[in-house]
Coordinates of C-alpha atoms and ligand atoms in Angstrom, one line a residue:
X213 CA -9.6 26.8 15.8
X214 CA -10.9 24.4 13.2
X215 CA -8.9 20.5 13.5
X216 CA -10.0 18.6 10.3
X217 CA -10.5 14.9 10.2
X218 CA -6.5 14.0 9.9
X219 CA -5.8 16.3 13.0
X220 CA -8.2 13.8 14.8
X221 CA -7.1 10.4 13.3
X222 CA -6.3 8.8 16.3
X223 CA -5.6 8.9 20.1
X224 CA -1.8 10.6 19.6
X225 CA -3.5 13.6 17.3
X226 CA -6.2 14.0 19.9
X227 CA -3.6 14.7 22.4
X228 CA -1.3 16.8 19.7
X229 CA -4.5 18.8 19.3
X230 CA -5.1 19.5 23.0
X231 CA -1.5 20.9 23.1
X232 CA -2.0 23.1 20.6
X233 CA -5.2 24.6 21.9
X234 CA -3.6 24.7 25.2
X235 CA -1.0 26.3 24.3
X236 CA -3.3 28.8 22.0
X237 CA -5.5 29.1 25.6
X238 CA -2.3 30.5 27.2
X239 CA -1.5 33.0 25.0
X240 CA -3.3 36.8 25.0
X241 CA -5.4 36.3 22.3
X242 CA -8.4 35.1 24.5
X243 CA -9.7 31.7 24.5
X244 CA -10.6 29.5 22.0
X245 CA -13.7 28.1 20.0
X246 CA -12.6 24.5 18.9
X247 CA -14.8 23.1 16.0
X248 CA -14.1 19.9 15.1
X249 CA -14.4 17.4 12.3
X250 CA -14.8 13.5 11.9
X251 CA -12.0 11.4 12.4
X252 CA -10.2 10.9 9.1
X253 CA -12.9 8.6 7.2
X254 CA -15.6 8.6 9.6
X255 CA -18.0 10.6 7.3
X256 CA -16.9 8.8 4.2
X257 CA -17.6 5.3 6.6
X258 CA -21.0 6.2 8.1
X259 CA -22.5 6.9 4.1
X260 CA -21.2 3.9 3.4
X261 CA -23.2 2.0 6.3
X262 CA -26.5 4.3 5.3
X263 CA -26.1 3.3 1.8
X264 CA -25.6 -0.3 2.6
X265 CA -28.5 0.0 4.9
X266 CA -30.8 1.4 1.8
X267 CA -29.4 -1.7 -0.2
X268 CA -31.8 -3.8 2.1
X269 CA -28.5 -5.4 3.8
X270 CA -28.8 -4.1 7.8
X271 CA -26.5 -6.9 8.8
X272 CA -23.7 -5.8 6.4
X273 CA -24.5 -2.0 7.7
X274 CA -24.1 -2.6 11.5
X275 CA -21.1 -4.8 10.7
X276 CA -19.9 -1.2 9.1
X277 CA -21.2 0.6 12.0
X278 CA -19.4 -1.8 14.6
X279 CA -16.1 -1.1 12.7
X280 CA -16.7 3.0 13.2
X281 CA -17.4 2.1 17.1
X282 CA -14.2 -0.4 18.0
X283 CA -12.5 2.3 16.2
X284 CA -14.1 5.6 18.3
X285 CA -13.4 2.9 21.7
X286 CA -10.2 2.5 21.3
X287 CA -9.1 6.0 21.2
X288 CA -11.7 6.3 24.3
X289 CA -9.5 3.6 25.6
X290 CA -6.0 5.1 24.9
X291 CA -6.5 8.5 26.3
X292 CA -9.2 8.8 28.8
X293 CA -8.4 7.7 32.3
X294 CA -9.9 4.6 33.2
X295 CA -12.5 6.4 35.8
X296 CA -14.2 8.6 33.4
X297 CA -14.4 5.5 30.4
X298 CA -17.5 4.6 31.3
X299 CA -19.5 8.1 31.4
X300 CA -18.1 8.5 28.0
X301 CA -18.7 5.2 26.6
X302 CA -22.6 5.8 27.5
X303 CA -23.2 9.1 26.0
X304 CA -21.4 7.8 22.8
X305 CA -23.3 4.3 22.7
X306 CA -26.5 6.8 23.1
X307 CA -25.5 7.8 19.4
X308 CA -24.3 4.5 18.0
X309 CA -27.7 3.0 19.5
X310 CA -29.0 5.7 17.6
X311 CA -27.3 4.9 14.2
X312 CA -28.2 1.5 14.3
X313 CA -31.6 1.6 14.8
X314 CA -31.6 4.1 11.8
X315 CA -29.8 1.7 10.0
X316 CA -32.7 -1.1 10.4
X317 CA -35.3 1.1 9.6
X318 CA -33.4 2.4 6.7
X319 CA -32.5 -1.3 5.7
X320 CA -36.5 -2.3 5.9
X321 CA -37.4 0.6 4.2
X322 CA -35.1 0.1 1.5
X323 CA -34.8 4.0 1.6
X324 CA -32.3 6.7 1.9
X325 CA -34.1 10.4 2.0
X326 CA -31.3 13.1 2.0
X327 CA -32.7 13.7 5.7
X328 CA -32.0 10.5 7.1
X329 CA -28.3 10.5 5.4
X330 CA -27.6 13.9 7.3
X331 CA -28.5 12.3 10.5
X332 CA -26.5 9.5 9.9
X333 CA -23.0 11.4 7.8
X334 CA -23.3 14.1 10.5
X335 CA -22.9 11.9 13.4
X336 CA -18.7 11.6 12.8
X337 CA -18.3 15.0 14.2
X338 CA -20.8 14.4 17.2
X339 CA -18.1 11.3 18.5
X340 CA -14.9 13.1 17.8
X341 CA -15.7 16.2 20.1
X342 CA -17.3 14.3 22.3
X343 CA -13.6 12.3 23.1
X344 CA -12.2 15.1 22.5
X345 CA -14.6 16.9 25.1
X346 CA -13.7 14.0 27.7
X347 CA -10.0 14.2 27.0
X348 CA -9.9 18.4 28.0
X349 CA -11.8 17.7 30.4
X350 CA -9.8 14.8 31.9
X351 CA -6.8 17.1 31.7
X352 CA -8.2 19.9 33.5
X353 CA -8.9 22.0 31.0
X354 CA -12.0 24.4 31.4
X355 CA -13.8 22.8 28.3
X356 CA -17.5 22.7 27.8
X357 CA -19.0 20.6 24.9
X358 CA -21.7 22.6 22.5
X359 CA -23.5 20.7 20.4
X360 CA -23.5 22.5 17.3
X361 CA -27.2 22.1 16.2
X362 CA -28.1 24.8 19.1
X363 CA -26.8 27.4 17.5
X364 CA -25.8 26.5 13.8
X365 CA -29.5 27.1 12.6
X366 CA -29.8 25.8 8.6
X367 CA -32.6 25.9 6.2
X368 CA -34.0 21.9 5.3
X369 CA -31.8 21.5 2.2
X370 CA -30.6 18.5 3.6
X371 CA -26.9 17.6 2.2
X372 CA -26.2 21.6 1.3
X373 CA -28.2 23.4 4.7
X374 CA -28.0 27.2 4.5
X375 CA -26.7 28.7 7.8
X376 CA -28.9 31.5 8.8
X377 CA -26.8 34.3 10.6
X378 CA -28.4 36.4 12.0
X379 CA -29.7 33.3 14.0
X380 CA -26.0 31.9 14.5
X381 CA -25.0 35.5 16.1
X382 CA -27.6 36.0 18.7
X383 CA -27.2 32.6 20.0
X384 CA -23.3 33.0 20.1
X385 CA -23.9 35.6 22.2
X386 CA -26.2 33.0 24.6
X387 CA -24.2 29.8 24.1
X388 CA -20.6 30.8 23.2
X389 CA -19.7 34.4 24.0
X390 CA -20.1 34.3 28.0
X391 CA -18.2 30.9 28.7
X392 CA -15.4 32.4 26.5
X393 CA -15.4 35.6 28.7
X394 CA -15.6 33.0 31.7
X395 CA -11.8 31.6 30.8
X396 CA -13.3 28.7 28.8
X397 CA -13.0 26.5 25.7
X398 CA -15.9 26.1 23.9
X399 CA -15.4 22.3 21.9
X400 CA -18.0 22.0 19.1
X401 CA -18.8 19.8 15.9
X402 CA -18.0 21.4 12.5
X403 CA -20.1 20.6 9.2
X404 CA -23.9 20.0 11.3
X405 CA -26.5 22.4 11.8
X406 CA -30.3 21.9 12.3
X407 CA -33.2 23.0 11.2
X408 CA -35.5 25.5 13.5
X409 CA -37.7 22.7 14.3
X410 CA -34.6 20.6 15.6
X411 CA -33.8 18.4 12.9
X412 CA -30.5 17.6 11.8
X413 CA -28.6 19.0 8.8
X414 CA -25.2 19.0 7.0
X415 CA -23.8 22.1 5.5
X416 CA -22.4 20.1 2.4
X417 CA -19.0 17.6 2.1
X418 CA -16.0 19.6 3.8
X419 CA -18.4 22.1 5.3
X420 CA -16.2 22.1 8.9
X421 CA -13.8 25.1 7.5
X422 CA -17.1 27.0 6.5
X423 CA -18.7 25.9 10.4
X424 CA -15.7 27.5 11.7
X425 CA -15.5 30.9 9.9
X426 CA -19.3 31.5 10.3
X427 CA -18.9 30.7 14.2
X428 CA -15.8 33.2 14.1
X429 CA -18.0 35.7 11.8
X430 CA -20.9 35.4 14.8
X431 CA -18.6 35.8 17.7
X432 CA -16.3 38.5 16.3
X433 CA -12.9 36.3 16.3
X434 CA -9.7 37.6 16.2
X435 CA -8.6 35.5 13.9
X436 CA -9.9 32.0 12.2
X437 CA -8.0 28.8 12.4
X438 CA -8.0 26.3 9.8
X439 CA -5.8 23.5 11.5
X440 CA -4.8 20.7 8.8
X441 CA -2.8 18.3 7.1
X442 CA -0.5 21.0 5.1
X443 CA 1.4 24.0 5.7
X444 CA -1.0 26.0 4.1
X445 CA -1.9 27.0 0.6
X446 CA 0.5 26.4 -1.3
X447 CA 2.6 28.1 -5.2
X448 CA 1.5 24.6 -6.8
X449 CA 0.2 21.4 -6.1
X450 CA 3.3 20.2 -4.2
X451 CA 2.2 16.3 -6.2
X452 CA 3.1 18.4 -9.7
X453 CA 5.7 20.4 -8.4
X454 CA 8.1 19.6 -5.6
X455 CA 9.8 22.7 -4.9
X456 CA 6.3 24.5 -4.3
X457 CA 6.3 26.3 -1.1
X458 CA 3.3 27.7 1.4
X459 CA 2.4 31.2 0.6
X460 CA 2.7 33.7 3.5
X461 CA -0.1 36.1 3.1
X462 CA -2.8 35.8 0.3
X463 CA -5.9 38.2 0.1
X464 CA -9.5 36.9 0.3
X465 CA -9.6 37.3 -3.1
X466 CA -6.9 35.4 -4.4
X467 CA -7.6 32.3 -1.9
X468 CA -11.2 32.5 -2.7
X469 CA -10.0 32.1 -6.2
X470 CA -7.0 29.0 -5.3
X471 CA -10.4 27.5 -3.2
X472 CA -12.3 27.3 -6.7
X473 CA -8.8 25.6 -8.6
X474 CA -9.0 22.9 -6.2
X475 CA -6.5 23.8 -3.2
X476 CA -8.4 21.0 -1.4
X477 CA -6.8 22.7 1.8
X478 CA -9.7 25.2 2.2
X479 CA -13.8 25.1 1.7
X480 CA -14.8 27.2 -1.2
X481 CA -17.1 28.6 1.0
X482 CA -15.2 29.7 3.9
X483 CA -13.8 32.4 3.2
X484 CA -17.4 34.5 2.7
X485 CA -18.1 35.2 6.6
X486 CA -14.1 36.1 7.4
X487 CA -14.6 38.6 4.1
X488 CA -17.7 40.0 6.2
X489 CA -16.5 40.7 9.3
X490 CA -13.0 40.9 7.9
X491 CA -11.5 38.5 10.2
X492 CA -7.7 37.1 9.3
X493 CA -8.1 33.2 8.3
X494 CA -4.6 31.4 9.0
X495 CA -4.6 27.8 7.8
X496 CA -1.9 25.9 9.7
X497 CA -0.6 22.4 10.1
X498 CA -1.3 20.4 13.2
X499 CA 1.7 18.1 12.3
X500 CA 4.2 21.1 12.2
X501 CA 2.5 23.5 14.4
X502 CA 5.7 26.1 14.7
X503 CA 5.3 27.1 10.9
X504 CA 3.5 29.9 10.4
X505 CA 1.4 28.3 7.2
X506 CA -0.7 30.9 5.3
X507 CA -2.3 33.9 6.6
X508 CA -5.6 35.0 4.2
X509 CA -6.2 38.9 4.7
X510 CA -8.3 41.4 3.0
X511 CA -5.0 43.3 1.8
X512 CA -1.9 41.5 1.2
X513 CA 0.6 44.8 0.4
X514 CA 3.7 42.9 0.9
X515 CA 2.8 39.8 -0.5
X516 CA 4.4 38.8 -4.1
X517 CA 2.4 39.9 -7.4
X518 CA 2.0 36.2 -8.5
X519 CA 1.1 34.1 -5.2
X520 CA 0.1 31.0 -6.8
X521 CA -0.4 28.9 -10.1
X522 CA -3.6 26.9 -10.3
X523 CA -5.9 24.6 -12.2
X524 CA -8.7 22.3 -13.2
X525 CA -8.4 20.0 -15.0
X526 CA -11.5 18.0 -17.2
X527 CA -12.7 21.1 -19.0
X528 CA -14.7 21.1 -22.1
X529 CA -14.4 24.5 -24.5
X530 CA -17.2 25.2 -26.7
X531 CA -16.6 27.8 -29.6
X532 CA -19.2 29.5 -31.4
X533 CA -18.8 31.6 -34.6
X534 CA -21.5 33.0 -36.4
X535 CA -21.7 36.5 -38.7
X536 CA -24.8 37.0 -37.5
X537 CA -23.0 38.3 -34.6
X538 CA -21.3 40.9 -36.4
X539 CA -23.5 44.4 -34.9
X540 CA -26.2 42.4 -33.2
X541 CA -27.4 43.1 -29.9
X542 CA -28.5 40.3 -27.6
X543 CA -26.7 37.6 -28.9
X544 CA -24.8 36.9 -26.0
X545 CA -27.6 37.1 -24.0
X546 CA -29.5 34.3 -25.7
X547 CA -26.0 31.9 -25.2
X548 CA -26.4 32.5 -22.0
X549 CA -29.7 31.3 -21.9
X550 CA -29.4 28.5 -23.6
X551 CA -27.0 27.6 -20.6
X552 CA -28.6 29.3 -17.5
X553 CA -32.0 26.8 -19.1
X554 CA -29.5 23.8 -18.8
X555 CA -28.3 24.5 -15.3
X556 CA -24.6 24.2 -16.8
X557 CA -22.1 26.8 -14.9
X558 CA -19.9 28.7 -17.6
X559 CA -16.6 28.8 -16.0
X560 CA -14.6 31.1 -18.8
X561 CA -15.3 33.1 -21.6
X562 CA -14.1 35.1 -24.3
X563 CA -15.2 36.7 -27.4
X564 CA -14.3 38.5 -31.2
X565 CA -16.7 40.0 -33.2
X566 CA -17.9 37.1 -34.4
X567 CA -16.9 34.1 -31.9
X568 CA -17.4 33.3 -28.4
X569 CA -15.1 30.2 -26.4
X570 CA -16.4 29.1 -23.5
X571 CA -15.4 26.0 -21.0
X572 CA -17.5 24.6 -18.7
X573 CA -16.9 21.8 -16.6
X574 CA -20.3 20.0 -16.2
X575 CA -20.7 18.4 -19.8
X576 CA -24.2 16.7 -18.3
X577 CA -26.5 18.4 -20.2
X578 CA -24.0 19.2 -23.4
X579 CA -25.5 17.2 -26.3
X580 CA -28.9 19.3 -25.8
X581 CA -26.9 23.1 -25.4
X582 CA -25.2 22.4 -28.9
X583 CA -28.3 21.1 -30.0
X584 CA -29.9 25.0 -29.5
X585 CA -26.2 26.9 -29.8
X586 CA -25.9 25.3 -33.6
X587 CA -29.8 27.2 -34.5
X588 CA -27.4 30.5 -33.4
X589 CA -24.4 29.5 -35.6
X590 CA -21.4 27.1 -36.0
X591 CA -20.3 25.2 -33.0
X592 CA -17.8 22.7 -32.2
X593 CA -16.5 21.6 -29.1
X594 CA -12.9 20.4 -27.6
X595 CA -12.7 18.1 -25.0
X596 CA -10.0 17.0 -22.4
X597 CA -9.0 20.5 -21.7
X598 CA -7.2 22.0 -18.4
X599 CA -8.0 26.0 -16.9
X600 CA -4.0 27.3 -15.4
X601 CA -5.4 30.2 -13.7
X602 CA -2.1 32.4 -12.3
X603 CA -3.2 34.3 -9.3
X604 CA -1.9 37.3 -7.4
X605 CA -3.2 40.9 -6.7
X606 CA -2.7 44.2 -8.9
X607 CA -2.1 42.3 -11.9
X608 CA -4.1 45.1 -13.6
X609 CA -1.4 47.8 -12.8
X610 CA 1.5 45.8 -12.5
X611 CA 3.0 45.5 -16.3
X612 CA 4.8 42.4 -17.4
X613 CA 3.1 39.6 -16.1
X614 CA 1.4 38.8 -19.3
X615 CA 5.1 38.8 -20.9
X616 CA 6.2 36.6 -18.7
X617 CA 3.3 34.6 -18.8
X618 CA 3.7 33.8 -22.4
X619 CA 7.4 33.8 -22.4
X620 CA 7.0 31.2 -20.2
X621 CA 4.9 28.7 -22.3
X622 CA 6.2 29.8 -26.0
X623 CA 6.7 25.5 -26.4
X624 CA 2.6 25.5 -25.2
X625 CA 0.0 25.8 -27.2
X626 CA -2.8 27.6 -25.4
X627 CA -6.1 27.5 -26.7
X628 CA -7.9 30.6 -24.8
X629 CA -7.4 33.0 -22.4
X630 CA -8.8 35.7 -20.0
X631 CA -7.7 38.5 -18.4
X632 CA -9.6 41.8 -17.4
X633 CA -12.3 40.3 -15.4
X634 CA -10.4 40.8 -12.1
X635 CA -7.0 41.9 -11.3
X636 CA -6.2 38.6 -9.7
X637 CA -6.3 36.0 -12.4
X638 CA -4.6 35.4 -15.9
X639 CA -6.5 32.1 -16.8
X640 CA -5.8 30.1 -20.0
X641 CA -6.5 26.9 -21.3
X642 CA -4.3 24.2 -22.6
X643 CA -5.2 20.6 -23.4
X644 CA -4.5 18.1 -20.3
X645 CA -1.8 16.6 -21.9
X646 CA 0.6 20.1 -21.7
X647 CA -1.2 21.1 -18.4
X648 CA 1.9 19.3 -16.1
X649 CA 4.4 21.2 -18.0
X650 CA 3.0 24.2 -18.2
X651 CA 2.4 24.3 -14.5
X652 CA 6.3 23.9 -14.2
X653 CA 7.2 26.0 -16.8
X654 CA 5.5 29.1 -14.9
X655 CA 6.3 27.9 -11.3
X656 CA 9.8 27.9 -12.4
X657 CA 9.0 31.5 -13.8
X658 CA 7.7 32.7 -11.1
X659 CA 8.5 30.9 -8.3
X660 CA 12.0 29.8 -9.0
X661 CA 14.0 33.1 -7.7
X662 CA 12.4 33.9 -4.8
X663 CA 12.8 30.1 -3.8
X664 CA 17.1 30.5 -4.4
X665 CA 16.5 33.8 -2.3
X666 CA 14.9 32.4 0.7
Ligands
LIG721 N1 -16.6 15.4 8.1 C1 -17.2 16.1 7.1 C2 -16.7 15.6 5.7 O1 -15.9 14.7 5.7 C3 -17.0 17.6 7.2 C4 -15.5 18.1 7.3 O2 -14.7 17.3 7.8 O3 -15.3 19.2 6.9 O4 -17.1 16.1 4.7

């Protein structure tokens, strides 16, 4: 069970989140692994202080830190009976004594290496489980606090640590499995690891969802819980469209694919170990814990053919047209170089005979890639462009959805579109100004029926 930093934004959630992992403890399914985040803004807050700190300004930064602390205190002070304050108050004053003198020597260095910024931006998630630890505790619960950089082992790429497995699983089965089998909750941090020699790492911004499926991966977990602010993935952004509703069951595929479009609810990455072991990922809202939010399976058979309509917007489509094309062999192949030597991602593509359109969304290194596309042919590029992806499963033997599709936005004009490369996308592109109503338009499509029905 994964509780994000909203879930822990202050002394009421705390206690909304013990009942729901009390009440999860008390049903059949075992008991549970609780990873939590930051409080809402904590992680955002502590960069802030490291960055102030590298800015030569120390006083400014513990001023910051001292903010974090009253703000961590007073939660201590709202739910933890008064005779186990102080215990608490000195194991987390052991971190923000910590903090601060990295702060100072950050501040007279006038330096911020990505290693000292994951000691500092990872600390959010030590504090929070650490009350939250306390609170269980306090209640009766049988809770025992893991910190997370004993078994989350990472490779040094501080900022983006890779887990390592293999690592993660045999210490489970030390750290985590036998307290579980014991009849207790094991309360951990999300989003920090450590290196083997001890030192500590992040797994990249948002990286509690991907802390808890690779913990669920390791121990064999019934099912993962992604505990937020929403009730779950939802048709459309709900800000664009208001009658957009929570799916019910997506596949892996398809929610891998809504993670990618920016449904901010899950980690792109989190998805990969449940795929793996092919555990069942619910995401769920702490703040209306009776609805069942969305359930992400490997096979969703009874799920609807179109589950949700995505998209990105910023996009930049770069066409290229040259006879030269016509019969050759290899041209593609040296496009693609020209990008995979700029580091730019291509995120769509398709071709003719004689053209290829593709968007990417990185336009960093742009100026330099037409430089070398234009020695292949003509090239010219269109800016301010949005990717609608429409997702669902078995679109390749389902007929119609195209149709529809294009029914739907006969007042749009689209600029590309692809469909082949899996049977769980239609994407197309239309310029950001049309991207609102052409999100409607399809919702209403799609959507608008089975919304009347149920
Ligand atoms: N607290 C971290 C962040 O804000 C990790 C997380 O909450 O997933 O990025």
């Amino acid at each position: 069970m994964k509780f994000g930093g909203t879930s822990v934004a202050d002394a009421s959630r705390f206690k909304d989140v013990f009942n729901i992992v009390l009440g999860a403890s008390r049903s059949d399914k075992g008991m549970p692994v609780i990873v939590l985040s930051a409080m809402t803004g904590v992680t955002n807050a502590l960069i802030d202080c490291a960055n102030t700190a590298a800015n030569g300004n120390a006083a400014a930064a513990l001023e910051k830190l001292e903010t974090i602390k009253q703000r961590h205190y007073q939660v201590v002070t709202e739910i933890i009976p008064d005779s186990s304050q102080e215990l608490l108050i000195s194991a987390l004053d052991v971190d923000f004594n910590r903090l601060s003198v990295l702060l100072q020597g950050i501040a007279y260095l006038g330096e911020l290496s990505k290693r000292s910024l994951d000691a500092i931006s990872g600390c959010g998630e030590l504090l929070s489980s650490k009350i939250f630890s306390a609170y269980a505790i306090s209640q009766e619960a049988p809770a025992v606090f893991l910190d997370a950089r004993t078994v989350m082992i990472t490779s040094d790429d501080y900022g983006k640590a890779v887990p390592n497995m293999k690592e993660l699983t045999a210490k489970s089965k030390k750290e985590i499995t036998p307290h579980l089998q014991k009849g207790k909750w094991v309360i951990t941090q999300g989003f920090i690891g450590a290196t083997a020699d001890g030192v500590t790492t992040t797994l990249g911004r948002g990286g509690s969802d991907y802390t808890a499926s690779l913990i669920g991966a390791a121990i064999n977990a019934d099912e993962i819980q992604i505990w937020t602010d929403v009730d779950g993935m939802m048709t459309a952004d709900p800000r664009l469209i208001p009658d957009a509703r929570p799916i019910a069951t997506v596949t892996f595929q398809a929610a891998s694919e809504l993670a990618y479009f920016g449904a901010k609810v899950l980690h792109p990455l989190t998805i990969k170990p449940a795929v793996e072991k092919n555990i069942p990922v619910r995401i769920i809202n702490t703040l209306n814990p009776t609805s069942p939010g969305t359930l992400i399976v490997e096979r969703a058979d009874n799920g609807e053919t179109v589950c949700a309509i995505a998209c990105k917007k910023g996009q930049t489509a770069i066409f290229i047209e040259s006879a030269k094309m016509l019969m050759a062999s290899g041209f593609l192949a040296q496009i693609f170089n020209i990008f995979a030597r700029h580091e730019t991602s291509i995120d769509l593509i398709t071709t003719s005979e004689v053209s290829v359109s593709l968007t990417v969304d990185n336009t960093d290194k742009l100026p330099q890639i037409e430089e070398e596309l234009k020695q292949l042919g003509d090239v010219s590029v269109m800016q301010d462009l949005a990717i609608i992806a429409v997702v669902g499963r078995n679109f390749r033997a389902e007929s119609g959805i195209a149709a529809r599709i294009f029914k739907a936005l006969s007042s749009i004009n689209v600029t590309m579109i692809s469909h082949g490369a899996s049977s769980i996308n239609i994407s197309l592109v239309v310029s950001n100004k049309d991207v609102e109503q052409a999100i409607k338009l399809l919702h209403a499509e799609f959507f608008a029926l089975t919304a009347v029905r149920s």
